[in-house]
Amino acid sequence: MENTENKIRTFEDLEVWRVNRFLSKKLSSFAKTLPLEEQERMSDNLIRSGRHITNCIAEGYGRFEYQENIDLCRQARATIYKIIDNLIICLEEEFINEEELEDFRNDCNKSIQFINGYIRHLLRKKRNKEQFTKDDLIIEE
């Protein structure tokens, strides 16, 4: 009997998407606490960036092509670095303190680690097989 517990049926089953969804929601909650004058600047930027991460992961999953999926994951990873930069600006503007920045930085680093792991998985699959099938999205643990 086949173990279906670890099978990926949709991008929502990807642990990398779930970890980054947590970061996106956390950023959105924080952005809503920023001063009113920052609502169209930093707040909007943080919310859009957080959503962009999971959008890239979902879109890459839906492309069913290794290299495009990898490229979109790299975009997602780059966006996390942009978020860290924006959070440093928030510290400089005194919207957050050092402890809050460190907490966000830890979440961002965790997200980056998951994206890097997913990229490695996709690169291995790409090297071992030319044709991409939906079964290739099953992640072995």
PDB file of C-alpha atoms in Angstrom:
ATOM      1  CA  MET A   1       0.000   0.000   0.000  1.00  0.00           C
ATOM      2  CA  GLU A   2       1.343   3.403  -1.010  1.00  0.00           C
ATOM      3  CA  ASN A   3       1.952   6.040   1.647  1.00  0.00           C
ATOM      4  CA  THR A   4       0.035   9.127   0.486  1.00  0.00           C
ATOM      5  CA  GLU A   5       0.814  11.077   3.627  1.00  0.00           C
ATOM      6  CA  ASN A   6       3.853  12.843   2.132  1.00  0.00           C
ATOM      7  CA  LYS A   7       2.430  13.446  -1.333  1.00  0.00           C
ATOM      8  CA  ILE A   8       2.075  16.961  -2.602  1.00  0.00           C
ATOM      9  CA  ARG A   9      -1.239  17.503  -4.348  1.00  0.00           C
ATOM     10  CA  THR A  10      -1.232  21.306  -4.521  1.00  0.00           C
ATOM     11  CA  PHE A  11       1.186  24.134  -3.751  1.00  0.00           C
ATOM     12  CA  GLU A  12      -0.611  24.518  -0.413  1.00  0.00           C
ATOM     13  CA  ASP A  13       0.859  21.143   0.621  1.00  0.00           C
ATOM     14  CA  LEU A  14       4.409  22.436   0.179  1.00  0.00           C
ATOM     15  CA  GLU A  15       6.066  23.110   3.529  1.00  0.00           C
ATOM     16  CA  VAL A  16       8.056  25.918   1.879  1.00  0.00           C
ATOM     17  CA  TRP A  17       4.777  27.650   0.957  1.00  0.00           C
ATOM     18  CA  ARG A  18       3.345  27.184   4.472  1.00  0.00           C
ATOM     19  CA  VAL A  19       6.430  28.583   6.212  1.00  0.00           C
ATOM     20  CA  ASN A  20       6.414  31.602   3.927  1.00  0.00           C
ATOM     21  CA  ARG A  21       2.660  32.066   4.330  1.00  0.00           C
ATOM     22  CA  PHE A  22       3.279  32.424   8.073  1.00  0.00           C
ATOM     23  CA  LEU A  23       5.871  35.147   7.359  1.00  0.00           C
ATOM     24  CA  SER A  24       3.506  36.899   4.946  1.00  0.00           C
ATOM     25  CA  LYS A  25       0.692  36.987   7.496  1.00  0.00           C
ATOM     26  CA  LYS A  26       3.029  38.205  10.228  1.00  0.00           C
ATOM     27  CA  LEU A  27       4.297  41.011   7.979  1.00  0.00           C
ATOM     28  CA  SER A  28       0.747  41.999   7.099  1.00  0.00           C
ATOM     29  CA  SER A  29      -0.239  42.209  10.763  1.00  0.00           C
ATOM     30  CA  PHE A  30       2.822  44.305  11.558  1.00  0.00           C
ATOM     31  CA  ALA A  31       2.323  46.599   8.554  1.00  0.00           C
ATOM     32  CA  LYS A  32      -1.151  47.492   9.766  1.00  0.00           C
ATOM     33  CA  THR A  33       0.366  48.911  12.971  1.00  0.00           C
ATOM     34  CA  LEU A  34       2.605  51.404  11.178  1.00  0.00           C
ATOM     35  CA  PRO A  35       1.791  55.123  11.420  1.00  0.00           C
ATOM     36  CA  LEU A  36      -0.839  56.464   9.043  1.00  0.00           C
ATOM     37  CA  GLU A  37       1.736  58.388   6.984  1.00  0.00           C
ATOM     38  CA  GLU A  38       3.467  55.063   6.252  1.00  0.00           C
ATOM     39  CA  GLN A  39       0.325  53.257   5.054  1.00  0.00           C
ATOM     40  CA  GLU A  40       0.999  54.020   1.375  1.00  0.00           C
ATOM     41  CA  ARG A  41       4.750  53.572   1.657  1.00  0.00           C
ATOM     42  CA  MET A  42       6.280  51.044   4.004  1.00  0.00           C
ATOM     43  CA  SER A  43       3.048  49.310   5.002  1.00  0.00           C
ATOM     44  CA  ASP A  44       1.990  48.694   1.412  1.00  0.00           C
ATOM     45  CA  ASN A  45       5.506  47.603   0.473  1.00  0.00           C
ATOM     46  CA  LEU A  46       5.730  45.046   3.307  1.00  0.00           C
ATOM     47  CA  ILE A  47       2.293  43.593   2.572  1.00  0.00           C
ATOM     48  CA  ARG A  48       2.971  43.310  -1.169  1.00  0.00           C
ATOM     49  CA  SER A  49       6.417  41.821  -0.612  1.00  0.00           C
ATOM     50  CA  GLY A  50       5.099  39.215   1.817  1.00  0.00           C
ATOM     51  CA  ARG A  51       2.432  38.178  -0.647  1.00  0.00           C
ATOM     52  CA  HIS A  52       4.928  38.130  -3.509  1.00  0.00           C
ATOM     53  CA  ILE A  53       6.909  35.368  -1.788  1.00  0.00           C
ATOM     54  CA  THR A  54       4.016  32.892  -1.659  1.00  0.00           C
ATOM     55  CA  ASN A  55       2.761  34.035  -5.070  1.00  0.00           C
ATOM     56  CA  CYS A  56       6.129  33.094  -6.610  1.00  0.00           C
ATOM     57  CA  ILE A  57       6.151  29.690  -4.916  1.00  0.00           C
ATOM     58  CA  ALA A  58       2.584  28.980  -6.071  1.00  0.00           C
ATOM     59  CA  GLU A  59       3.255  30.190  -9.609  1.00  0.00           C
ATOM     60  CA  GLY A  60       6.455  28.162  -9.849  1.00  0.00           C
ATOM     61  CA  TYR A  61       4.579  25.057  -8.733  1.00  0.00           C
ATOM     62  CA  GLY A  62       1.986  25.660 -11.441  1.00  0.00           C
ATOM     63  CA  ARG A  63       4.541  26.065 -14.227  1.00  0.00           C
ATOM     64  CA  PHE A  64       5.400  22.321 -14.233  1.00  0.00           C
ATOM     65  CA  GLU A  65       8.875  23.133 -15.501  1.00  0.00           C
ATOM     66  CA  TYR A  66      11.921  22.824 -13.264  1.00  0.00           C
ATOM     67  CA  GLN A  67      13.895  25.870 -14.350  1.00  0.00           C
ATOM     68  CA  GLU A  68      10.925  28.241 -14.216  1.00  0.00           C
ATOM     69  CA  ASN A  69      10.018  26.925 -10.763  1.00  0.00           C
ATOM     70  CA  ILE A  70      13.619  27.438  -9.606  1.00  0.00           C
ATOM     71  CA  ASP A  71      13.728  30.958 -11.060  1.00  0.00           C
ATOM     72  CA  LEU A  72      10.512  31.923  -9.283  1.00  0.00           C
ATOM     73  CA  CYS A  73      11.825  30.510  -5.999  1.00  0.00           C
ATOM     74  CA  ARG A  74      14.934  32.631  -6.446  1.00  0.00           C
ATOM     75  CA  GLN A  75      12.694  35.671  -6.915  1.00  0.00           C
ATOM     76  CA  ALA A  76      10.889  34.763  -3.699  1.00  0.00           C
ATOM     77  CA  ARG A  77      14.209  34.464  -1.873  1.00  0.00           C
ATOM     78  CA  ALA A  78      15.370  37.858  -3.183  1.00  0.00           C
ATOM     79  CA  THR A  79      12.117  39.395  -1.960  1.00  0.00           C
ATOM     80  CA  ILE A  80      12.852  38.157   1.556  1.00  0.00           C
ATOM     81  CA  TYR A  81      16.167  40.031   1.484  1.00  0.00           C
ATOM     82  CA  LYS A  82      14.264  43.140   0.389  1.00  0.00           C
ATOM     83  CA  ILE A  83      11.915  42.627   3.348  1.00  0.00           C
ATOM     84  CA  ILE A  84      14.871  42.438   5.748  1.00  0.00           C
ATOM     85  CA  ASP A  85      16.160  45.715   4.308  1.00  0.00           C
ATOM     86  CA  ASN A  86      12.745  47.328   4.804  1.00  0.00           C
ATOM     87  CA  LEU A  87      12.612  46.053   8.381  1.00  0.00           C
ATOM     88  CA  ILE A  88      16.030  47.616   9.037  1.00  0.00           C
ATOM     89  CA  ILE A  89      14.551  50.887   7.767  1.00  0.00           C
ATOM     90  CA  CYS A  90      11.646  50.357  10.177  1.00  0.00           C
ATOM     91  CA  LEU A  91      14.189  50.042  12.990  1.00  0.00           C
ATOM     92  CA  GLU A  92      15.949  53.236  11.880  1.00  0.00           C
ATOM     93  CA  GLU A  93      12.601  55.039  11.754  1.00  0.00           C
ATOM     94  CA  GLU A  94      11.809  53.641  15.232  1.00  0.00           C
ATOM     95  CA  PHE A  95       8.742  51.687  14.087  1.00  0.00           C
ATOM     96  CA  ILE A  96      10.241  48.530  15.643  1.00  0.00           C
ATOM     97  CA  ASN A  97      12.911  47.801  18.233  1.00  0.00           C
ATOM     98  CA  GLU A  98      16.008  45.581  17.988  1.00  0.00           C
ATOM     99  CA  GLU A  99      14.219  42.581  19.512  1.00  0.00           C
ATOM    100  CA  GLU A 100      11.336  42.796  17.017  1.00  0.00           C
ATOM    101  CA  LEU A 101      13.794  43.133  14.138  1.00  0.00           C
ATOM    102  CA  GLU A 102      15.681  40.057  15.357  1.00  0.00           C
ATOM    103  CA  ASP A 103      12.421  38.090  15.581  1.00  0.00           C
ATOM    104  CA  PHE A 104      11.530  39.032  11.989  1.00  0.00           C
ATOM    105  CA  ARG A 105      15.092  38.288  10.875  1.00  0.00           C
ATOM    106  CA  ASN A 106      14.826  34.778  12.368  1.00  0.00           C
ATOM    107  CA  ASP A 107      11.532  34.198  10.522  1.00  0.00           C
ATOM    108  CA  CYS A 108      13.086  35.488   7.298  1.00  0.00           C
ATOM    109  CA  ASN A 109      16.144  33.260   7.692  1.00  0.00           C
ATOM    110  CA  LYS A 110      13.900  30.238   8.282  1.00  0.00           C
ATOM    111  CA  SER A 111      11.955  31.110   5.122  1.00  0.00           C
ATOM    112  CA  ILE A 112      15.187  31.434   3.151  1.00  0.00           C
ATOM    113  CA  GLN A 113      16.369  28.036   4.423  1.00  0.00           C
ATOM    114  CA  PHE A 114      13.136  26.391   3.284  1.00  0.00           C
ATOM    115  CA  ILE A 115      13.345  28.051  -0.130  1.00  0.00           C
ATOM    116  CA  ASN A 116      16.984  26.967  -0.502  1.00  0.00           C
ATOM    117  CA  GLY A 117      16.010  23.397   0.380  1.00  0.00           C
ATOM    118  CA  TYR A 118      13.178  23.428  -2.146  1.00  0.00           C
ATOM    119  CA  ILE A 119      15.512  24.809  -4.822  1.00  0.00           C
ATOM    120  CA  ARG A 120      18.021  22.013  -4.070  1.00  0.00           C
ATOM    121  CA  HIS A 121      15.191  19.472  -4.374  1.00  0.00           C
ATOM    122  CA  LEU A 122      14.149  20.910  -7.741  1.00  0.00           C
ATOM    123  CA  LEU A 123      17.748  20.996  -8.997  1.00  0.00           C
ATOM    124  CA  ARG A 124      18.213  17.306  -8.078  1.00  0.00           C
ATOM    125  CA  LYS A 125      14.988  16.410  -9.875  1.00  0.00           C
ATOM    126  CA  LYS A 126      16.033  18.457 -12.900  1.00  0.00           C
ATOM    127  CA  ARG A 127      19.448  16.734 -13.083  1.00  0.00           C
ATOM    128  CA  ASN A 128      17.942  13.254 -12.795  1.00  0.00           C
ATOM    129  CA  LYS A 129      15.059  13.685 -15.195  1.00  0.00           C
ATOM    130  CA  GLU A 130      14.394  15.877 -18.202  1.00  0.00           C
ATOM    131  CA  GLN A 131      10.611  15.527 -18.448  1.00  0.00           C
ATOM    132  CA  PHE A 132       8.625  17.182 -15.663  1.00  0.00           C
ATOM    133  CA  THR A 133       5.496  15.415 -14.438  1.00  0.00           C
ATOM    134  CA  LYS A 134       3.142  16.150 -11.579  1.00  0.00           C
ATOM    135  CA  ASP A 135       4.605  13.109  -9.766  1.00  0.00           C
ATOM    136  CA  ASP A 136       7.901  15.015  -9.623  1.00  0.00           C
ATOM    137  CA  LEU A 137       6.307  17.374  -7.139  1.00  0.00           C
ATOM    138  CA  ILE A 138       6.174  14.617  -4.539  1.00  0.00           C
ATOM    139  CA  ILE A 139       8.784  15.485  -1.963  1.00  0.00           C
ATOM    140  CA  GLU A 140      10.575  12.650  -0.221  1.00  0.00           C
ATOM    141  CA  GLU A 141      11.361  13.149   3.445  1.00  0.00           C
TER     142      GLU A 141
END
